[in-house]
mmCIF file of C-alpha atoms in Angstrom:
data_model
loop_
_atom_site.group_PDB
_atom_site.id
_atom_site.type_symbol
_atom_site.label_atom_id
_atom_site.label_comp_id
_atom_site.label_asym_id
_atom_site.label_seq_id
_atom_site.Cartn_x
_atom_site.Cartn_y
_atom_site.Cartn_z
ATOM 1 C CA UNK C 1 -1.713 100.256 -83.660
ATOM 2 C CA UNK C 2 -1.064 103.478 -85.496
ATOM 3 C CA UNK C 3 2.436 104.754 -86.082
ATOM 4 C CA UNK C 4 1.602 107.910 -84.167
ATOM 5 C CA UNK C 5 0.545 105.854 -81.125
ATOM 6 C CA UNK C 6 3.727 103.763 -81.333
ATOM 7 C CA UNK C 7 5.890 106.890 -81.538
ATOM 8 C CA UNK C 8 4.074 108.272 -78.519
ATOM 9 C CA UNK C 9 4.713 105.039 -76.561
ATOM 10 C CA UNK C 10 8.400 104.993 -77.492
ATOM 11 C CA UNK C 11 8.774 108.657 -76.607
ATOM 12 C CA UNK C 12 7.203 107.997 -73.212
ATOM 13 C CA UNK C 13 9.512 105.013 -72.623
ATOM 14 C CA UNK C 14 12.567 107.054 -73.596
ATOM 15 C CA UNK C 15 11.438 109.906 -71.372
ATOM 16 C CA UNK C 16 10.887 107.492 -68.468
ATOM 17 C CA UNK C 17 14.392 106.073 -69.005
ATOM 18 C CA UNK C 18 15.799 109.604 -69.092
ATOM 19 C CA UNK C 19 16.937 109.196 -72.699
ATOM 20 C CA UNK C 20 15.058 112.074 -74.311
ATOM 21 C CA UNK C 21 17.871 114.548 -73.685
ATOM 22 C CA UNK C 22 20.334 112.249 -75.457
ATOM 23 C CA UNK C 23 17.866 111.636 -78.267
ATOM 24 C CA UNK C 24 17.211 115.319 -78.806
ATOM 25 C CA UNK C 25 20.937 116.032 -78.705
ATOM 26 C CA UNK C 26 21.486 113.364 -81.370
ATOM 27 C CA UNK C 27 23.556 111.128 -79.098
ATOM 28 C CA UNK C 28 21.526 107.922 -79.547
ATOM 29 C CA UNK C 29 22.303 105.505 -82.346
ATOM 30 C CA UNK C 30 19.200 104.725 -84.364
ATOM 31 C CA UNK C 31 19.881 101.095 -85.290
ATOM 32 C CA UNK C 32 19.967 97.706 -83.636
ATOM 33 C CA UNK C 33 22.784 96.609 -85.964
ATOM 34 C CA UNK C 34 26.414 96.841 -84.805
ATOM 35 C CA UNK C 35 27.625 100.379 -85.383
ATOM 36 C CA UNK C 36 30.916 101.584 -86.714
ATOM 37 C CA UNK C 37 32.961 103.527 -84.170
ATOM 38 C CA UNK C 38 32.505 106.705 -86.187
ATOM 39 C CA UNK C 39 28.715 106.363 -85.807
ATOM 40 C CA UNK C 40 28.736 106.057 -82.036
ATOM 41 C CA UNK C 41 27.918 109.021 -79.855
ATOM 42 C CA UNK C 42 30.919 110.714 -78.323
ATOM 43 C CA UNK C 43 30.400 111.992 -74.788
ATOM 44 C CA UNK C 44 31.237 115.621 -74.364
ATOM 45 C CA UNK C 45 34.144 116.700 -72.170
ATOM 46 C CA UNK C 46 31.858 117.529 -69.243
ATOM 47 C CA UNK C 47 30.415 113.992 -69.202
ATOM 48 C CA UNK C 48 33.858 112.395 -69.365
ATOM 49 C CA UNK C 49 35.237 114.634 -66.640
ATOM 50 C CA UNK C 50 32.197 114.009 -64.427
ATOM 51 C CA UNK C 51 32.759 110.256 -64.720
ATOM 52 C CA UNK C 52 36.445 110.682 -63.862
ATOM 53 C CA UNK C 53 37.518 108.841 -67.009
ATOM 54 C CA UNK C 54 40.438 109.883 -69.177
ATOM 55 C CA UNK C 55 40.193 108.959 -72.866
ATOM 56 C CA UNK C 56 43.098 106.716 -73.842
ATOM 57 C CA UNK C 57 43.875 105.298 -77.266
ATOM 58 C CA UNK C 58 44.916 101.667 -77.608
ATOM 59 C CA UNK C 59 45.410 100.105 -81.025
ATOM 60 C CA UNK C 60 44.314 96.521 -81.725
ATOM 61 C CA UNK C 61 44.365 94.357 -84.810
ATOM 62 C CA UNK C 62 40.986 93.831 -86.450
ATOM 63 C CA UNK C 63 40.922 90.242 -85.168
ATOM 64 C CA UNK C 64 41.640 91.391 -81.608
ATOM 65 C CA UNK C 65 38.980 94.087 -81.812
ATOM 66 C CA UNK C 66 36.407 91.626 -83.178
ATOM 67 C CA UNK C 67 37.128 89.128 -80.390
ATOM 68 C CA UNK C 68 36.982 91.850 -77.729
ATOM 69 C CA UNK C 69 33.682 93.143 -79.108
ATOM 70 C CA UNK C 70 32.162 89.658 -79.190
ATOM 71 C CA UNK C 71 33.345 88.897 -75.658
ATOM 72 C CA UNK C 72 32.060 92.199 -74.306
ATOM 73 C CA UNK C 73 28.701 91.677 -76.029
ATOM 74 C CA UNK C 74 28.416 88.153 -74.593
ATOM 75 C CA UNK C 75 28.995 89.596 -71.119
ATOM 76 C CA UNK C 76 26.471 92.379 -71.622
ATOM 77 C CA UNK C 77 29.007 95.182 -71.508
ATOM 78 C CA UNK C 78 31.125 97.286 -73.819
ATOM 79 C CA UNK C 79 34.786 96.909 -74.746
ATOM 80 C CA UNK C 80 35.894 99.886 -72.625
ATOM 81 C CA UNK C 81 34.254 98.495 -69.487
ATOM 82 C CA UNK C 82 35.676 95.041 -70.151
ATOM 83 C CA UNK C 83 39.196 96.436 -70.560
ATOM 84 C CA UNK C 84 38.861 98.617 -67.434
ATOM 85 C CA UNK C 85 37.904 95.497 -65.446
ATOM 86 C CA UNK C 86 40.947 93.640 -66.735
ATOM 87 C CA UNK C 87 43.247 96.584 -66.023
ATOM 88 C CA UNK C 88 41.842 96.891 -62.490
ATOM 89 C CA UNK C 89 42.505 93.179 -61.926
ATOM 90 C CA UNK C 90 46.084 93.405 -63.190
ATOM 91 C CA UNK C 91 46.777 96.493 -61.089
ATOM 92 C CA UNK C 92 45.387 94.705 -58.026
ATOM 93 C CA UNK C 93 47.645 91.698 -58.659
ATOM 94 C CA UNK C 94 50.653 93.953 -59.196
ATOM 95 C CA UNK C 95 49.994 95.933 -56.016
ATOM 96 C CA UNK C 96 49.053 92.863 -53.940
ATOM 97 C CA UNK C 97 50.818 89.764 -55.313
ATOM 98 C CA UNK C 98 49.488 87.677 -52.430
ATOM 99 C CA UNK C 99 45.991 88.065 -53.936
ATOM 100 C CA UNK C 100 47.020 86.728 -57.334
ATOM 101 C CA UNK C 101 44.684 84.124 -58.787
ATOM 102 C CA UNK C 102 46.026 80.761 -59.820
ATOM 103 C CA UNK C 103 45.067 78.685 -62.826
ATOM 104 C CA UNK C 104 42.990 75.522 -62.582
ATOM 105 C CA UNK C 105 46.082 73.480 -63.491
ATOM 106 C CA UNK C 106 48.023 75.092 -60.632
ATOM 107 C CA UNK C 107 45.167 74.330 -58.219
ATOM 108 C CA UNK C 108 45.021 70.684 -59.318
ATOM 109 C CA UNK C 109 48.789 70.339 -58.917
ATOM 110 C CA UNK C 110 48.628 71.876 -55.425
ATOM 111 C CA UNK C 111 45.839 69.453 -54.446
ATOM 112 C CA UNK C 112 47.848 66.484 -55.753
ATOM 113 C CA UNK C 113 50.790 67.547 -53.599
ATOM 114 C CA UNK C 114 48.745 67.530 -50.377
ATOM 115 C CA UNK C 115 49.488 64.630 -48.039
ATOM 116 C CA UNK C 116 46.877 61.866 -48.111
ATOM 117 C CA UNK C 117 44.814 61.531 -44.941
ATOM 118 C CA UNK C 118 44.111 58.165 -43.377
#
C-alpha cells in the first residue's frame, strides 16, 4: 500500500471519528508513547466551560503520579477522570454516611458475628 493511500485512509478514519478539527488545530498528540504533560493538548476555555469542569491543581510526588497514571491506564481512563470518580465517591459517603462501603475484613467479621442457624 502506498503512503499516500495510507494517509488517505487515516484521514478518512479521523474525519469519521470527528478528529480532523482537533488535528488541524494541532490538538492531537502524534505519538503512541507516553507524553509529557507539557506535550498534551490543552483544551481551550470554551471547551472547559462547556464541560462544566473547573481546572484545579493538585501536586503529587513523582511516585504517586506514576502509580496514578499506571492505574488510570489499566482502567482505560485518564488520571483526571479517575480522581473525579474517587472524589465523587468520597463526597457521596460524606453526604450519605449510611451508603458507606465496608471493607472485605469488616464484611467477614459481620458474617462471623451472625447467629448460627439450626
